[in-house]
Each structure stands twice: as structure tokens, then as C-alpha cells.
Amino acid sequence: MWRAPHTTHQTDPMTESETLAYDVVVIGAGPVGENVADRTRAAGLTTAIVESELVGGECSYWACMPSKALLRPVITRADARRVPGVRQAVQGPLDAAAVLAHRDEYASHWKDDGQVRWVEGIGADLHRGHGRLAGPRTVEVTGPDGRRRTLAARHAVAVCTGSRAALPDLPGLAGVRPWTSREATAAQEVPGRLIVVGGEWWPWRWPPPGRPSAPGSPSWSAARAC
């Protein structure tokens, strides 16, 4: 049976606080958090989602979606150049500005209005802010305005926060303003040179549009950090 969240108001000496009770509280609105919320709502459980950035997480804005949008023109051109009768028509560089504009559309211009509507559509409550575990089945959320609220879960708190890039401790690295996946997928211009540190799968998904796409080409260099 569906139950509305129970609300109580408490006065704190430093700031007004609010306590809300749900069946399930989900920290993180990336793909995993969204799926958890979708399933708990389908089961009739009241659900709160806590997100400090964009609803949809890395996949929608800094990983899967924008990287595929960047890759598609490069792969399409490479495939076309293998087809007799077509390769002559696809010589020359890609239109980098058009590729990046296409990427922007796939990333919804880094606005999550559509995914917020999805959260509302399944009947979950979205709480913007930074969430932290404050006790058993208890999450404290600090909103963008500094106000705090407490979310109490009757059944469970699902921690779906994902991870962030860790930069290696290499001499001089900080001074060259290194990119992580976020800077790469949100770049507004094509770099003249690119050095990839590490052989993990992600960097090879991002050949710069308008540049040779194969690792080992003049615009690519790779280094292994142990």
C-alpha cells in the first residue's frame, strides 16, 4: 500500500531542519539509482532520491551518451572509407564544431529537466543536495542553500553514488591542467595534442573529432603509469 512521506519539523539552534520518512532513500540519481528508484516505486514503496548534481549521472552527461555521440561520426567516416565508390566522397576532416554540437544535444546541454520529469512521473521525490549517512537508515541532506533535512528510511538506504576519477601522483601533472572523462566529454574545442596516461578502456572511446582516430597516430600518445 502506498504511503505518503511523513513530515516533521524540528528547530535547530543553527538552522531549521526538516525530517521526512520514506520506505526507501536512494543516494545518487545515476543509472543505478534511477533503476533502484524505479523498482521500489513499482513495488509501491515511497522513495526519495538524493542528488547533488544532475539527475542521470555520469552516463547521461559525462560518459556513455556524450562519448558515443563523439565516436559515431568518427566510426561512420572510417567505415565509409572502406567502401569502394564511397571513400572518395568522405575525404577531408570532420566538421568538429558540428560534432561537438551534436554531442551537446545528446548530453541535453547538461540540463536534467527531462530526467527530473521522469522522477516525478514514477512518483519519487527528488532532494537536491549533498547526502551523507547520519545513522541507521538515516540520510542528512544539505541543500544548495545550506539548509539541512533528514530523510529516514523505513526499509533501506541505497548508496548509488558511483565514483570519480583519481589523478595519479605524477610530477608536474597538476600544472598542465589534466583532463578526466568529464573534461574530455564536455570539451568545447578539439585539442591539438592528446596524451593518454593509462591503458584503461575509457580513453580509447574518445578519438578527438577531426583528428586521426587510431591510437598511435601523430596526435595520440599513450603512457603507462605504474
PDB file of C-alpha atoms in Angstrom:
ATOM      1  CA  MET A   1       0.000   0.000   0.000  1.00  0.00           C
ATOM      2  CA  TRP A   2       1.326   3.434  -0.927  1.00  0.00           C
ATOM      3  CA  ARG A   3       2.081   5.772   1.966  1.00  0.00           C
ATOM      4  CA  ALA A   4       2.859   9.454   1.728  1.00  0.00           C
ATOM      5  CA  PRO A   5       6.126  10.540   3.351  1.00  0.00           C
ATOM      6  CA  HIS A   6       5.648  11.610   6.933  1.00  0.00           C
ATOM      7  CA  THR A   7       6.979  15.082   7.677  1.00  0.00           C
ATOM      8  CA  THR A   8       8.053  16.576  10.987  1.00  0.00           C
ATOM      9  CA  HIS A   9       9.685  19.925  11.621  1.00  0.00           C
ATOM     10  CA  GLN A  10      12.388  20.408  14.208  1.00  0.00           C
ATOM     11  CA  THR A  11      14.141  23.603  15.210  1.00  0.00           C
ATOM     12  CA  ASP A  12      17.920  23.553  15.310  1.00  0.00           C
ATOM     13  CA  PRO A  13      19.926  26.314  17.054  1.00  0.00           C
ATOM     14  CA  MET A  14      21.910  26.926  13.836  1.00  0.00           C
ATOM     15  CA  THR A  15      19.435  26.151  11.078  1.00  0.00           C
ATOM     16  CA  GLU A  16      15.880  24.969  10.618  1.00  0.00           C
ATOM     17  CA  SER A  17      15.762  21.256   9.893  1.00  0.00           C
ATOM     18  CA  GLU A  18      13.102  19.047   8.408  1.00  0.00           C
ATOM     19  CA  THR A  19      12.620  15.312   8.792  1.00  0.00           C
ATOM     20  CA  LEU A  20      10.882  13.183   6.153  1.00  0.00           C
ATOM     21  CA  ALA A  21      10.173   9.464   6.365  1.00  0.00           C
ATOM     22  CA  TYR A  22      10.188   7.177   3.305  1.00  0.00           C
ATOM     23  CA  ASP A  23      10.231   3.451   2.723  1.00  0.00           C
ATOM     24  CA  VAL A  24      13.482   3.732   0.722  1.00  0.00           C
ATOM     25  CA  VAL A  25      16.050   6.506   0.335  1.00  0.00           C
ATOM     26  CA  VAL A  26      18.368   6.394  -2.695  1.00  0.00           C
ATOM     27  CA  ILE A  27      21.595   8.404  -2.628  1.00  0.00           C
ATOM     28  CA  GLY A  28      22.671   9.135  -6.186  1.00  0.00           C
ATOM     29  CA  ALA A  29      20.483   9.617  -9.282  1.00  0.00           C
ATOM     30  CA  GLY A  30      22.759   7.958 -11.832  1.00  0.00           C
ATOM     31  CA  PRO A  31      21.686   4.858 -13.807  1.00  0.00           C
ATOM     32  CA  VAL A  32      21.869   2.565 -10.780  1.00  0.00           C
ATOM     33  CA  GLY A  33      19.998   4.950  -8.506  1.00  0.00           C
ATOM     34  CA  GLU A  34      17.332   5.530 -11.126  1.00  0.00           C
ATOM     35  CA  ASN A  35      16.805   1.800 -11.578  1.00  0.00           C
ATOM     36  CA  VAL A  36      16.563   1.232  -7.830  1.00  0.00           C
ATOM     37  CA  ALA A  37      14.008   4.031  -7.526  1.00  0.00           C
ATOM     38  CA  ASP A  38      12.026   2.719 -10.488  1.00  0.00           C
ATOM     39  CA  ARG A  39      11.785  -0.750  -8.943  1.00  0.00           C
ATOM     40  CA  THR A  40      10.917   0.429  -5.451  1.00  0.00           C
ATOM     41  CA  ARG A  41       8.185   2.679  -6.797  1.00  0.00           C
ATOM     42  CA  ALA A  42       6.864  -0.172  -8.939  1.00  0.00           C
ATOM     43  CA  ALA A  43       6.606  -2.197  -5.719  1.00  0.00           C
ATOM     44  CA  GLY A  44       4.551   0.558  -4.127  1.00  0.00           C
ATOM     45  CA  LEU A  45       7.251   1.841  -1.779  1.00  0.00           C
ATOM     46  CA  THR A  46       7.641   5.557  -1.102  1.00  0.00           C
ATOM     47  CA  THR A  47      11.030   6.616  -2.414  1.00  0.00           C
ATOM     48  CA  ALA A  48      13.316   9.610  -2.071  1.00  0.00           C
ATOM     49  CA  ILE A  49      16.249  10.284  -4.401  1.00  0.00           C
ATOM     50  CA  VAL A  50      19.157  12.474  -3.300  1.00  0.00           C
ATOM     51  CA  GLU A  51      21.347  14.053  -5.981  1.00  0.00           C
ATOM     52  CA  SER A  52      23.956  16.805  -5.682  1.00  0.00           C
ATOM     53  CA  GLU A  53      24.481  17.297  -9.428  1.00  0.00           C
ATOM     54  CA  LEU A  54      22.449  16.236 -12.475  1.00  0.00           C
ATOM     55  CA  VAL A  55      19.769  13.558 -12.448  1.00  0.00           C
ATOM     56  CA  GLY A  56      21.057  10.863 -14.799  1.00  0.00           C
ATOM     57  CA  GLY A  57      24.633  10.943 -13.509  1.00  0.00           C
ATOM     58  CA  GLU A  58      27.851  10.264 -15.396  1.00  0.00           C
ATOM     59  CA  CYS A  59      26.290   8.121 -18.127  1.00  0.00           C
ATOM     60  CA  SER A  60      23.958  10.826 -19.388  1.00  0.00           C
ATOM     61  CA  TYR A  61      26.294  13.806 -19.226  1.00  0.00           C
ATOM     62  CA  TRP A  62      29.990  12.830 -18.961  1.00  0.00           C
ATOM     63  CA  ALA A  63      30.374   9.232 -20.143  1.00  0.00           C
ATOM     64  CA  CYS A  64      28.156   6.898 -22.177  1.00  0.00           C
ATOM     65  CA  MET A  65      25.908   9.341 -24.029  1.00  0.00           C
ATOM     66  CA  PRO A  66      28.350  12.121 -24.964  1.00  0.00           C
ATOM     67  CA  SER A  67      31.222   9.733 -25.705  1.00  0.00           C
ATOM     68  CA  LYS A  68      29.068   7.731 -28.123  1.00  0.00           C
ATOM     69  CA  ALA A  69      27.926  10.951 -29.776  1.00  0.00           C
ATOM     70  CA  LEU A  70      31.588  11.895 -30.287  1.00  0.00           C
ATOM     71  CA  LEU A  71      32.528   8.446 -31.561  1.00  0.00           C
ATOM     72  CA  ARG A  72      29.700   7.974 -34.054  1.00  0.00           C
ATOM     73  CA  PRO A  73      30.901  10.424 -36.745  1.00  0.00           C
ATOM     74  CA  VAL A  74      34.484   9.140 -36.485  1.00  0.00           C
ATOM     75  CA  ILE A  75      33.416   5.497 -36.844  1.00  0.00           C
ATOM     76  CA  THR A  76      30.943   6.274 -39.645  1.00  0.00           C
ATOM     77  CA  ARG A  77      33.612   8.075 -41.667  1.00  0.00           C
ATOM     78  CA  ALA A  78      36.133   5.277 -41.093  1.00  0.00           C
ATOM     79  CA  ASP A  79      33.600   2.660 -42.224  1.00  0.00           C
ATOM     80  CA  ALA A  80      32.646   4.679 -45.286  1.00  0.00           C
ATOM     81  CA  ARG A  81      36.289   4.954 -46.323  1.00  0.00           C
ATOM     82  CA  ARG A  82      36.452   1.167 -46.537  1.00  0.00           C
ATOM     83  CA  VAL A  83      33.635   1.016 -49.114  1.00  0.00           C
ATOM     84  CA  PRO A  84      34.618   1.304 -52.796  1.00  0.00           C
ATOM     85  CA  GLY A  85      32.716   4.078 -54.525  1.00  0.00           C
ATOM     86  CA  VAL A  86      32.115   5.901 -51.252  1.00  0.00           C
ATOM     87  CA  ARG A  87      35.572   6.551 -49.854  1.00  0.00           C
ATOM     88  CA  GLN A  88      36.253   9.328 -52.373  1.00  0.00           C
ATOM     89  CA  ALA A  89      33.215  11.227 -51.071  1.00  0.00           C
ATOM     90  CA  VAL A  90      34.307  11.241 -47.445  1.00  0.00           C
ATOM     91  CA  GLN A  91      37.836  12.576 -47.647  1.00  0.00           C
ATOM     92  CA  GLY A  92      38.937  15.508 -45.550  1.00  0.00           C
ATOM     93  CA  PRO A  93      38.479  16.295 -41.868  1.00  0.00           C
ATOM     94  CA  LEU A  94      35.291  16.096 -39.874  1.00  0.00           C
ATOM     95  CA  ASP A  95      33.374  19.252 -39.057  1.00  0.00           C
ATOM     96  CA  ALA A  96      34.474  19.394 -35.419  1.00  0.00           C
ATOM     97  CA  ALA A  97      32.038  22.160 -34.496  1.00  0.00           C
ATOM     98  CA  ALA A  98      29.110  20.123 -35.835  1.00  0.00           C
ATOM     99  CA  VAL A  99      30.283  17.001 -33.992  1.00  0.00           C
ATOM    100  CA  LEU A 100      30.552  18.900 -30.713  1.00  0.00           C
ATOM    101  CA  ALA A 101      27.124  20.487 -31.223  1.00  0.00           C
ATOM    102  CA  HIS A 102      25.689  17.006 -31.821  1.00  0.00           C
ATOM    103  CA  ARG A 103      27.353  15.877 -28.588  1.00  0.00           C
ATOM    104  CA  ASP A 104      25.760  18.791 -26.737  1.00  0.00           C
ATOM    105  CA  GLU A 105      22.310  17.653 -27.864  1.00  0.00           C
ATOM    106  CA  TYR A 106      22.957  14.103 -26.676  1.00  0.00           C
ATOM    107  CA  ALA A 107      24.010  15.473 -23.275  1.00  0.00           C
ATOM    108  CA  SER A 108      20.850  17.627 -23.176  1.00  0.00           C
ATOM    109  CA  HIS A 109      23.137  20.652 -22.939  1.00  0.00           C
ATOM    110  CA  TRP A 110      23.911  19.472 -19.397  1.00  0.00           C
ATOM    111  CA  LYS A 111      20.378  20.158 -18.194  1.00  0.00           C
ATOM    112  CA  ASP A 112      18.404  17.430 -16.457  1.00  0.00           C
ATOM    113  CA  ASP A 113      14.857  18.741 -16.905  1.00  0.00           C
ATOM    114  CA  GLY A 114      13.788  15.638 -18.820  1.00  0.00           C
ATOM    115  CA  GLN A 115      15.104  13.214 -16.236  1.00  0.00           C
ATOM    116  CA  VAL A 116      13.591  15.256 -13.413  1.00  0.00           C
ATOM    117  CA  ARG A 117      10.229  14.858 -15.144  1.00  0.00           C
ATOM    118  CA  TRP A 118      10.863  11.095 -15.234  1.00  0.00           C
ATOM    119  CA  VAL A 119      11.483  11.060 -11.466  1.00  0.00           C
ATOM    120  CA  GLU A 120       8.259  12.955 -10.933  1.00  0.00           C
ATOM    121  CA  GLY A 121       6.472  10.597 -13.320  1.00  0.00           C
ATOM    122  CA  ILE A 122       7.286   7.488 -11.282  1.00  0.00           C
ATOM    123  CA  GLY A 123       6.150   9.222  -8.102  1.00  0.00           C
ATOM    124  CA  ALA A 124       9.535   9.543  -6.367  1.00  0.00           C
ATOM    125  CA  ASP A 125      10.661  12.671  -4.535  1.00  0.00           C
ATOM    126  CA  LEU A 126      13.886  14.373  -5.623  1.00  0.00           C
ATOM    127  CA  HIS A 127      16.003  16.104  -2.992  1.00  0.00           C
ATOM    128  CA  ARG A 128      18.752  18.314  -4.389  1.00  0.00           C
ATOM    129  CA  GLY A 129      21.861  18.478  -2.272  1.00  0.00           C
ATOM    130  CA  HIS A 130      24.729  16.536  -0.743  1.00  0.00           C
ATOM    131  CA  GLY A 131      23.614  13.457   1.193  1.00  0.00           C
ATOM    132  CA  ARG A 132      25.509  11.689   3.940  1.00  0.00           C
ATOM    133  CA  LEU A 133      24.700   8.777   6.204  1.00  0.00           C
ATOM    134  CA  ALA A 134      23.803  10.206   9.619  1.00  0.00           C
ATOM    135  CA  GLY A 135      22.765   6.981  11.372  1.00  0.00           C
ATOM    136  CA  PRO A 136      20.986   3.662  10.746  1.00  0.00           C
ATOM    137  CA  ARG A 137      18.724   4.154   7.705  1.00  0.00           C
ATOM    138  CA  THR A 138      19.115   7.914   8.082  1.00  0.00           C
ATOM    139  CA  VAL A 139      20.398  10.387   5.490  1.00  0.00           C
ATOM    140  CA  GLU A 140      21.144  14.040   6.107  1.00  0.00           C
ATOM    141  CA  VAL A 141      20.845  16.247   3.030  1.00  0.00           C
ATOM    142  CA  THR A 142      22.454  19.675   2.807  1.00  0.00           C
ATOM    143  CA  GLY A 143      20.766  21.648   0.054  1.00  0.00           C
ATOM    144  CA  PRO A 144      22.350  24.234  -2.256  1.00  0.00           C
ATOM    145  CA  ASP A 145      21.089  26.956   0.089  1.00  0.00           C
ATOM    146  CA  GLY A 146      22.759  25.340   3.107  1.00  0.00           C
ATOM    147  CA  ARG A 147      19.527  24.173   4.676  1.00  0.00           C
ATOM    148  CA  ARG A 148      19.508  20.653   6.042  1.00  0.00           C
ATOM    149  CA  ARG A 149      16.855  18.000   6.047  1.00  0.00           C
ATOM    150  CA  THR A 150      16.836  14.469   7.368  1.00  0.00           C
ATOM    151  CA  LEU A 151      15.442  11.529   5.400  1.00  0.00           C
ATOM    152  CA  ALA A 152      14.547   8.466   7.455  1.00  0.00           C
ATOM    153  CA  ALA A 153      14.127   5.152   5.621  1.00  0.00           C
ATOM    154  CA  ARG A 154      11.727   2.552   6.973  1.00  0.00           C
ATOM    155  CA  HIS A 155      13.346  -0.280   4.991  1.00  0.00           C
ATOM    156  CA  ALA A 156      16.674   0.662   3.408  1.00  0.00           C
ATOM    157  CA  VAL A 157      19.087   3.310   2.196  1.00  0.00           C
ATOM    158  CA  ALA A 158      20.590   2.503  -1.218  1.00  0.00           C
ATOM    159  CA  VAL A 159      24.017   4.092  -1.763  1.00  0.00           C
ATOM    160  CA  CYS A 160      24.384   4.553  -5.534  1.00  0.00           C
ATOM    161  CA  THR A 161      26.955   7.333  -5.681  1.00  0.00           C
ATOM    162  CA  GLY A 162      29.312   5.812  -8.255  1.00  0.00           C
ATOM    163  CA  SER A 163      32.904   7.024  -8.331  1.00  0.00           C
ATOM    164  CA  ARG A 164      35.085   9.841  -9.606  1.00  0.00           C
ATOM    165  CA  ALA A 165      38.405   9.902 -11.437  1.00  0.00           C
ATOM    166  CA  ALA A 166      41.586   9.662  -9.370  1.00  0.00           C
ATOM    167  CA  LEU A 167      44.566  11.508 -10.834  1.00  0.00           C
ATOM    168  CA  PRO A 168      47.965   9.784 -10.489  1.00  0.00           C
ATOM    169  CA  ASP A 169      50.649  11.492  -8.428  1.00  0.00           C
ATOM    170  CA  LEU A 170      52.925  12.394 -11.353  1.00  0.00           C
ATOM    171  CA  PRO A 171      55.409  15.289 -11.118  1.00  0.00           C
ATOM    172  CA  GLY A 172      54.109  18.346 -12.949  1.00  0.00           C
ATOM    173  CA  LEU A 173      50.710  16.828 -13.768  1.00  0.00           C
ATOM    174  CA  ALA A 174      48.658  19.415 -11.908  1.00  0.00           C
ATOM    175  CA  GLY A 175      50.362  22.231 -13.796  1.00  0.00           C
ATOM    176  CA  VAL A 176      49.183  21.037 -17.213  1.00  0.00           C
ATOM    177  CA  ARG A 177      45.504  21.035 -16.224  1.00  0.00           C
ATOM    178  CA  PRO A 178      44.846  17.332 -16.889  1.00  0.00           C
ATOM    179  CA  TRP A 179      41.529  16.079 -18.180  1.00  0.00           C
ATOM    180  CA  THR A 180      39.393  13.366 -16.672  1.00  0.00           C
ATOM    181  CA  SER A 181      36.470  11.788 -18.523  1.00  0.00           C
ATOM    182  CA  ARG A 182      34.377  14.817 -17.596  1.00  0.00           C
ATOM    183  CA  GLU A 183      36.630  17.368 -19.259  1.00  0.00           C
ATOM    184  CA  ALA A 184      37.076  15.124 -22.299  1.00  0.00           C
ATOM    185  CA  THR A 185      33.385  14.547 -22.975  1.00  0.00           C
ATOM    186  CA  ALA A 186      32.452  18.175 -22.280  1.00  0.00           C
ATOM    187  CA  ALA A 187      35.325  19.808 -24.209  1.00  0.00           C
ATOM    188  CA  GLN A 188      34.291  22.778 -26.337  1.00  0.00           C
ATOM    189  CA  GLU A 189      37.208  22.546 -28.775  1.00  0.00           C
ATOM    190  CA  VAL A 190      39.490  19.874 -30.181  1.00  0.00           C
ATOM    191  CA  PRO A 191      42.958  19.738 -28.624  1.00  0.00           C
ATOM    192  CA  GLY A 192      45.934  19.833 -30.939  1.00  0.00           C
ATOM    193  CA  ARG A 193      47.652  17.070 -28.959  1.00  0.00           C
ATOM    194  CA  LEU A 194      46.464  14.437 -26.534  1.00  0.00           C
ATOM    195  CA  ILE A 195      48.463  12.245 -24.183  1.00  0.00           C
ATOM    196  CA  VAL A 196      46.641   9.347 -22.540  1.00  0.00           C
ATOM    197  CA  VAL A 197      48.058   8.133 -19.230  1.00  0.00           C
ATOM    198  CA  GLY A 198      46.964   4.560 -18.522  1.00  0.00           C
ATOM    199  CA  GLY A 199      45.544   1.782 -20.656  1.00  0.00           C
ATOM    200  CA  GLU A 200      42.053   1.533 -19.209  1.00  0.00           C
ATOM    201  CA  TRP A 201      39.235   1.139 -21.727  1.00  0.00           C
ATOM    202  CA  TRP A 202      37.648   4.563 -21.454  1.00  0.00           C
ATOM    203  CA  PRO A 203      40.215   6.853 -23.142  1.00  0.00           C
ATOM    204  CA  TRP A 204      40.187   4.827 -26.353  1.00  0.00           C
ATOM    205  CA  ARG A 205      36.474   5.615 -26.722  1.00  0.00           C
ATOM    206  CA  TRP A 206      37.332   9.253 -27.246  1.00  0.00           C
ATOM    207  CA  PRO A 207      39.197   9.919 -30.501  1.00  0.00           C
ATOM    208  CA  PRO A 208      39.053  13.703 -30.940  1.00  0.00           C
ATOM    209  CA  PRO A 209      36.715  14.668 -33.815  1.00  0.00           C
ATOM    210  CA  GLY A 210      38.692  15.972 -36.737  1.00  0.00           C
ATOM    211  CA  ARG A 211      41.844  14.127 -35.627  1.00  0.00           C
ATOM    212  CA  PRO A 212      43.179  10.667 -36.586  1.00  0.00           C
ATOM    213  CA  SER A 213      41.216   8.142 -34.559  1.00  0.00           C
ATOM    214  CA  ALA A 214      43.686   5.333 -34.126  1.00  0.00           C
ATOM    215  CA  PRO A 215      45.913   5.091 -31.044  1.00  0.00           C
ATOM    216  CA  GLY A 216      49.500   5.581 -32.192  1.00  0.00           C
ATOM    217  CA  SER A 217      48.632   8.226 -34.795  1.00  0.00           C
ATOM    218  CA  PRO A 218      50.586  11.528 -34.659  1.00  0.00           C
ATOM    219  CA  SER A 219      48.031  13.321 -32.464  1.00  0.00           C
ATOM    220  CA  TRP A 220      47.865  10.487 -29.914  1.00  0.00           C
ATOM    221  CA  SER A 221      50.404   9.389 -27.349  1.00  0.00           C
ATOM    222  CA  ALA A 222      49.955   6.841 -24.574  1.00  0.00           C
ATOM    223  CA  ALA A 223      51.899   6.373 -21.394  1.00  0.00           C
ATOM    224  CA  ARG A 224      51.663   3.725 -18.743  1.00  0.00           C
ATOM    225  CA  ALA A 225      51.798   4.824 -15.125  1.00  0.00           C
ATOM    226  CA  CYS A 226      52.584   2.116 -12.595  1.00  0.00           C
TER     227      CYS A 226
END
